[in-house]
Short mmCIF file of C-alpha atoms in Angstrom, two decimals:
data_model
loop_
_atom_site.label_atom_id
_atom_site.label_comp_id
_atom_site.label_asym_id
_atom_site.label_seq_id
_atom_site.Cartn_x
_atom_site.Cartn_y
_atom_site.Cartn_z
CA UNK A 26 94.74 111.84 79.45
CA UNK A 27 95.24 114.16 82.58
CA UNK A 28 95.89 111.62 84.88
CA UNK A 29 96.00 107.71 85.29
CA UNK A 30 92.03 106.53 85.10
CA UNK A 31 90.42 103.30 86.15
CA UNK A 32 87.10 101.84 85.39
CA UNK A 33 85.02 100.98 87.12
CA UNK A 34 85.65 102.51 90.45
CA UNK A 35 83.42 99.98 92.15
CA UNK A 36 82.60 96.43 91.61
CA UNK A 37 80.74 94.07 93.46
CA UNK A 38 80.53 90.65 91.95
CA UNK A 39 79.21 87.28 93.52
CA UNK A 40 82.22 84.44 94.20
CA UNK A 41 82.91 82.25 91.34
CA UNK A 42 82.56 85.03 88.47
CA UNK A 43 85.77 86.56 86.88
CA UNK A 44 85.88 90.19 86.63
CA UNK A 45 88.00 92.48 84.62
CA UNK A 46 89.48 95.95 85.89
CA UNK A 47 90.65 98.29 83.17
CA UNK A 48 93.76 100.58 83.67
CA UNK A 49 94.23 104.04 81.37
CA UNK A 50 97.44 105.52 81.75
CA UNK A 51 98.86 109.05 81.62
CA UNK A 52 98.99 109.26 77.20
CA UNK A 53 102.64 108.46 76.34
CA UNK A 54 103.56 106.97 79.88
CA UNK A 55 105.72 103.53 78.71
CA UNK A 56 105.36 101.51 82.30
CA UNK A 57 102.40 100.25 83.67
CA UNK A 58 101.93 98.70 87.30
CA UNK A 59 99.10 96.99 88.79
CA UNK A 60 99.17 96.99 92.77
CA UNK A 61 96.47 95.51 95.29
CA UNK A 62 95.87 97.41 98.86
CA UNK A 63 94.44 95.74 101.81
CA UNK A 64 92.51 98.18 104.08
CA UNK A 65 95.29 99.88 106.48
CA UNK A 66 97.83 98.26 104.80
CA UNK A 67 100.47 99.26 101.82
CA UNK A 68 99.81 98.87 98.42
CA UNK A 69 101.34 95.31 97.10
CA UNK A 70 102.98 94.87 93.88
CA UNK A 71 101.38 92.44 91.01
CA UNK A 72 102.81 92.89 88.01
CA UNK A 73 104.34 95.60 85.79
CA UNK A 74 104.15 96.34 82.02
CA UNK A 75 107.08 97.99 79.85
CA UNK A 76 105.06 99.20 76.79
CA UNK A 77 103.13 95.92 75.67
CA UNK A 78 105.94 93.24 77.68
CA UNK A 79 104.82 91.89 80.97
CA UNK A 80 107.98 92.46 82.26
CA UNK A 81 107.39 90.57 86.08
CA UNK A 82 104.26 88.96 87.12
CA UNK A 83 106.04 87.74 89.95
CA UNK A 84 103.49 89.57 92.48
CA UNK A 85 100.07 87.66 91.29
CA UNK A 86 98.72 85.79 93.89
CA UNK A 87 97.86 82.90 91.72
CA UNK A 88 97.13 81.80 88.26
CA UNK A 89 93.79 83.12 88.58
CA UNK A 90 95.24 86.68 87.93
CA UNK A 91 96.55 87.35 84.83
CA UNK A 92 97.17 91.11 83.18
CA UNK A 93 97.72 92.37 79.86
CA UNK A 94 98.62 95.09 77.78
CA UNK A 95 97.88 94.71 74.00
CA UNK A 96 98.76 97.58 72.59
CA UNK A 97 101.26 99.14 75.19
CA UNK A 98 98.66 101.78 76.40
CA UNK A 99 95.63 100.14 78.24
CA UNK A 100 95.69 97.94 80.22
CA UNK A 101 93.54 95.30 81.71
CA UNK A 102 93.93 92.80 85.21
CA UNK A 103 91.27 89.95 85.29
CA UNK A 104 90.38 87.67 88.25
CA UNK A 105 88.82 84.64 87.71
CA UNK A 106 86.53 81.89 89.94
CA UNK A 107 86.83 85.40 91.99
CA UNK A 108 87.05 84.62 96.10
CA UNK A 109 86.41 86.09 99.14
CA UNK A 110 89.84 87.28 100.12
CA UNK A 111 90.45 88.69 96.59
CA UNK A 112 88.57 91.47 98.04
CA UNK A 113 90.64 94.59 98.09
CA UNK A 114 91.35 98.24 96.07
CA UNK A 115 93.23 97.59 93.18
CA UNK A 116 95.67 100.32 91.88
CA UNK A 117 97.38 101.13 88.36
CA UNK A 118 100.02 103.25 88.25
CA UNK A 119 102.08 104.48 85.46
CA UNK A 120 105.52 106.29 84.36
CA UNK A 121 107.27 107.65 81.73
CA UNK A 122 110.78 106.14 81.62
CA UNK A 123 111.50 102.46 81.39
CA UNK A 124 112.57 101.35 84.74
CA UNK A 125 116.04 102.77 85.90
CA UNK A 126 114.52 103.98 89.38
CA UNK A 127 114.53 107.88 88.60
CA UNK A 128 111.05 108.55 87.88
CA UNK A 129 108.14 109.01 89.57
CA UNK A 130 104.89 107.10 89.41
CA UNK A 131 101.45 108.22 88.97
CA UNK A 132 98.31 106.46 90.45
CA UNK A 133 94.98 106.14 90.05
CA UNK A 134 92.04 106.43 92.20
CA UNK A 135 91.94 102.50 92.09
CA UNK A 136 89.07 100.15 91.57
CA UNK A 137 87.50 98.68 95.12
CA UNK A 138 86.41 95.26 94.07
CA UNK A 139 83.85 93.50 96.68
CA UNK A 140 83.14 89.68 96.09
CA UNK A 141 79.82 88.60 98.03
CA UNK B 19 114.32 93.58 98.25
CA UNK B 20 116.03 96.24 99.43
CA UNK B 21 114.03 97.18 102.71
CA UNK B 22 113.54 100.75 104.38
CA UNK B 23 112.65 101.20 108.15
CA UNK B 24 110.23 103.99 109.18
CA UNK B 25 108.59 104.73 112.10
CA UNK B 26 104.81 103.37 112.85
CA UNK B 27 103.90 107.19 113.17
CA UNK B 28 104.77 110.63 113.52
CA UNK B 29 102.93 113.66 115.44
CA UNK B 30 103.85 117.32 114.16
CA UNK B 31 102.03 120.66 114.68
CA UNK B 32 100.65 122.86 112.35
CA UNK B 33 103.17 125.15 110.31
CA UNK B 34 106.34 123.60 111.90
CA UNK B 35 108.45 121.76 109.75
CA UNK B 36 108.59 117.76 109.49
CA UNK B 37 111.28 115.50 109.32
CA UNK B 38 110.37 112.37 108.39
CA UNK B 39 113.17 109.61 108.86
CA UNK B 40 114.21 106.75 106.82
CA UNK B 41 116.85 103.59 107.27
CA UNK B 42 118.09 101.79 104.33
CA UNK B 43 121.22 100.45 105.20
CA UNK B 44 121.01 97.81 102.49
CA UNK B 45 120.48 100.07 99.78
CA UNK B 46 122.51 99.62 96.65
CA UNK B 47 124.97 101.82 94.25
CA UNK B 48 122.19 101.94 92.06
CA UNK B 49 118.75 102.36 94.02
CA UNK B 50 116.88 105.52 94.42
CA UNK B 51 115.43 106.98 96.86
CA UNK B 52 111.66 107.61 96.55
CA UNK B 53 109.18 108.60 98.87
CA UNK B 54 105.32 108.65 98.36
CA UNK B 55 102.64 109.52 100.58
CA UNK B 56 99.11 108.26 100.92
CA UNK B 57 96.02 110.77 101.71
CA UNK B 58 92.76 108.79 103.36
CA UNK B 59 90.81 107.12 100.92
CA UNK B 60 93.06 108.25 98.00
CA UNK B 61 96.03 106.67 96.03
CA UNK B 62 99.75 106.88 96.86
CA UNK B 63 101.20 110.30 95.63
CA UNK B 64 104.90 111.34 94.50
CA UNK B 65 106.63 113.22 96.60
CA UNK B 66 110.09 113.08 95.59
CA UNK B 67 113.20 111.09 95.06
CA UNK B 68 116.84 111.34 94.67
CA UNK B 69 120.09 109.62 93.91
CA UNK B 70 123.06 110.93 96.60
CA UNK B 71 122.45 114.70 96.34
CA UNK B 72 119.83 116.82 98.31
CA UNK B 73 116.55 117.17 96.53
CA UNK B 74 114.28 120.11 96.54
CA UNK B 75 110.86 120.55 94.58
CA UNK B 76 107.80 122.40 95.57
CA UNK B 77 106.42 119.57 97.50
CA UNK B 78 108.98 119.00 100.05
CA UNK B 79 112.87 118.38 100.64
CA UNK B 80 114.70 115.23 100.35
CA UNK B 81 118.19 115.05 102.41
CA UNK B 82 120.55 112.07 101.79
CA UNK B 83 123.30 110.86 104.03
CA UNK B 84 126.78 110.98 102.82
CA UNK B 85 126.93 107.06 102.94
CA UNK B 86 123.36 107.22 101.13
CA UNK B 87 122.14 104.42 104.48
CA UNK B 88 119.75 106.96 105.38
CA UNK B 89 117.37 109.41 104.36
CA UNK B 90 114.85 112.44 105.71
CA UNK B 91 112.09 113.77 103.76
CA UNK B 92 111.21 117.31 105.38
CA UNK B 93 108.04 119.16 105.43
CA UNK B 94 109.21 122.83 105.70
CA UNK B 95 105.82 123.92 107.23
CA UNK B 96 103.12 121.25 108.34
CA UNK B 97 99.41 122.06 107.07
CA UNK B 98 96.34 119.83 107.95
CA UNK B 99 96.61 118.41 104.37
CA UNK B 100 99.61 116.75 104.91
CA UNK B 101 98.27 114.71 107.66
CA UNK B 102 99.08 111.25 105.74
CA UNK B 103 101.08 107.82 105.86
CA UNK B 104 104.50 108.19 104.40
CA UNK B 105 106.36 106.01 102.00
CA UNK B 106 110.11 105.73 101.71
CA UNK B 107 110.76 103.20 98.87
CA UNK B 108 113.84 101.98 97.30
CA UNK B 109 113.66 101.45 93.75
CA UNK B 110 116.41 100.91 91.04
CA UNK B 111 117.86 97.52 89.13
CA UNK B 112 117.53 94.52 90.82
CA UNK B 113 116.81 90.82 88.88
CA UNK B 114 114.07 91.25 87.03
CA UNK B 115 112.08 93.88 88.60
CA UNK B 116 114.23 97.05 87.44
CA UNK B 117 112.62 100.04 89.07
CA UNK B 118 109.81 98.91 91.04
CA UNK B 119 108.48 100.30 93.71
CA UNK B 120 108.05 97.70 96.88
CA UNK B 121 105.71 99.61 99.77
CA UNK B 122 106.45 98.92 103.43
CA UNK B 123 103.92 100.10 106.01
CA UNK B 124 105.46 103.93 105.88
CA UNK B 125 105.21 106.64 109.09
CA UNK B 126 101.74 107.86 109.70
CA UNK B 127 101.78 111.34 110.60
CA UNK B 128 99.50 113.29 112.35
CA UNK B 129 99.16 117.38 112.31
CA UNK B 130 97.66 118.97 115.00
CA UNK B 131 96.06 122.50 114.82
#
């Protein structure tokens, strides 16, 4: 596709359900990230994807956050049991080159997940 | 990490150019440069990034200190749409995390008619 898309754009879920955030990226694009952003803060990393290999998870706040990537295209992030605090706009981002640093990312609009 | 220091915010008037600083004194043989910058309510953006030389792309200008410890990204002429917060990131090979891109709290800068 034209650019890195994320559905839905909003969800608002009640506390205790898990939730699932899909991540399209740019068509051939090999790495995938997954970032969370506070309000007025910077986005913070979760985990990143090099084709279909988690390659570092390190960033997941616990082990109710897990990601995957199947088919090294799509991607999905799910929260379970979700909580208050895992309130917050969650960003994919994507790139063409397996990491080595010279690239640039692209990101998407982000879904803003709101648990009641 | 590697860690880059920005100032909390930056003030600039319309159609004058913009440098933006960065400090990364910790920076290694192999990290690059990147910076990104964040419109309200949108995602993060490329900008540009480089290595050791100067970069230039449509966008904006990247210089590089000889001993690659610091960095300015320069606006050649401020417009209202690049009223934004700033990111200067390091990213190369390090452990297990080869080329990703850790945000700090970047420069905010403001353009004023």
């Amino acid at each position: 596709g034209a650019g890195v898309s994320q559905s839905p754009r909003y969800k608002v879920t009640k506390r205790g359900q898990d939730v699932a955030l899909r991540c399209d990226p740019i068509s051939g694009h090999v790495s995938l990230y997954w970032y969370r952003q506070a309000l007025g803060q910077g986005p913070e990393f979760l985990t990143y994807f090099n084709y279909e290999a988690q390659q570092d998870k390190s960033g997941l706040p616990n082990d109710r956050f897990s990601a995957e990537r199947p088919e090294g295209s799509i991607s999905t992030l799910t929260i379970q049991r979700t909580e208050q605090r895992d309130s917050a706009m969650y960003r994919c981002a994507s790139s063409l080159e397996v990491s080595t640093g010279n690239y640039g990312y692209t990101f998407g609009s982000g879904t803003r997940l709101t648990v009641v | 990490d590697a860690k880059t220091t920005q100032p909390n915010s930056m003030e600039s008037n319309e159609e004058e150019p913009v440098h933006l600083p960065c400090n990364h004194s910790t920076i290694s043989g192999t990290d690059y440069i990147h910076w990104y910058r964040q419109l309200p309510s949108q995602g993060p953006e490329y900008v540009i990034h480089g290595l050791t030389s100067n970069v230039n792309n449509r966008m904006a200008s990247l210089a590089i200190a000889e001993d690659r410890k610091s960095s300015t990204l320069i606006l050649h002429r401020a417009t209202l749409r690049d009223a934004a917060v700033y990111y200067c990131i390091l990213s190369g090979h390090y452990g297990g995390s080869q080329g990703n891109l850790i945000f700090g709290k970047g420069t905010k800068l403001s353009v004023k008619p």
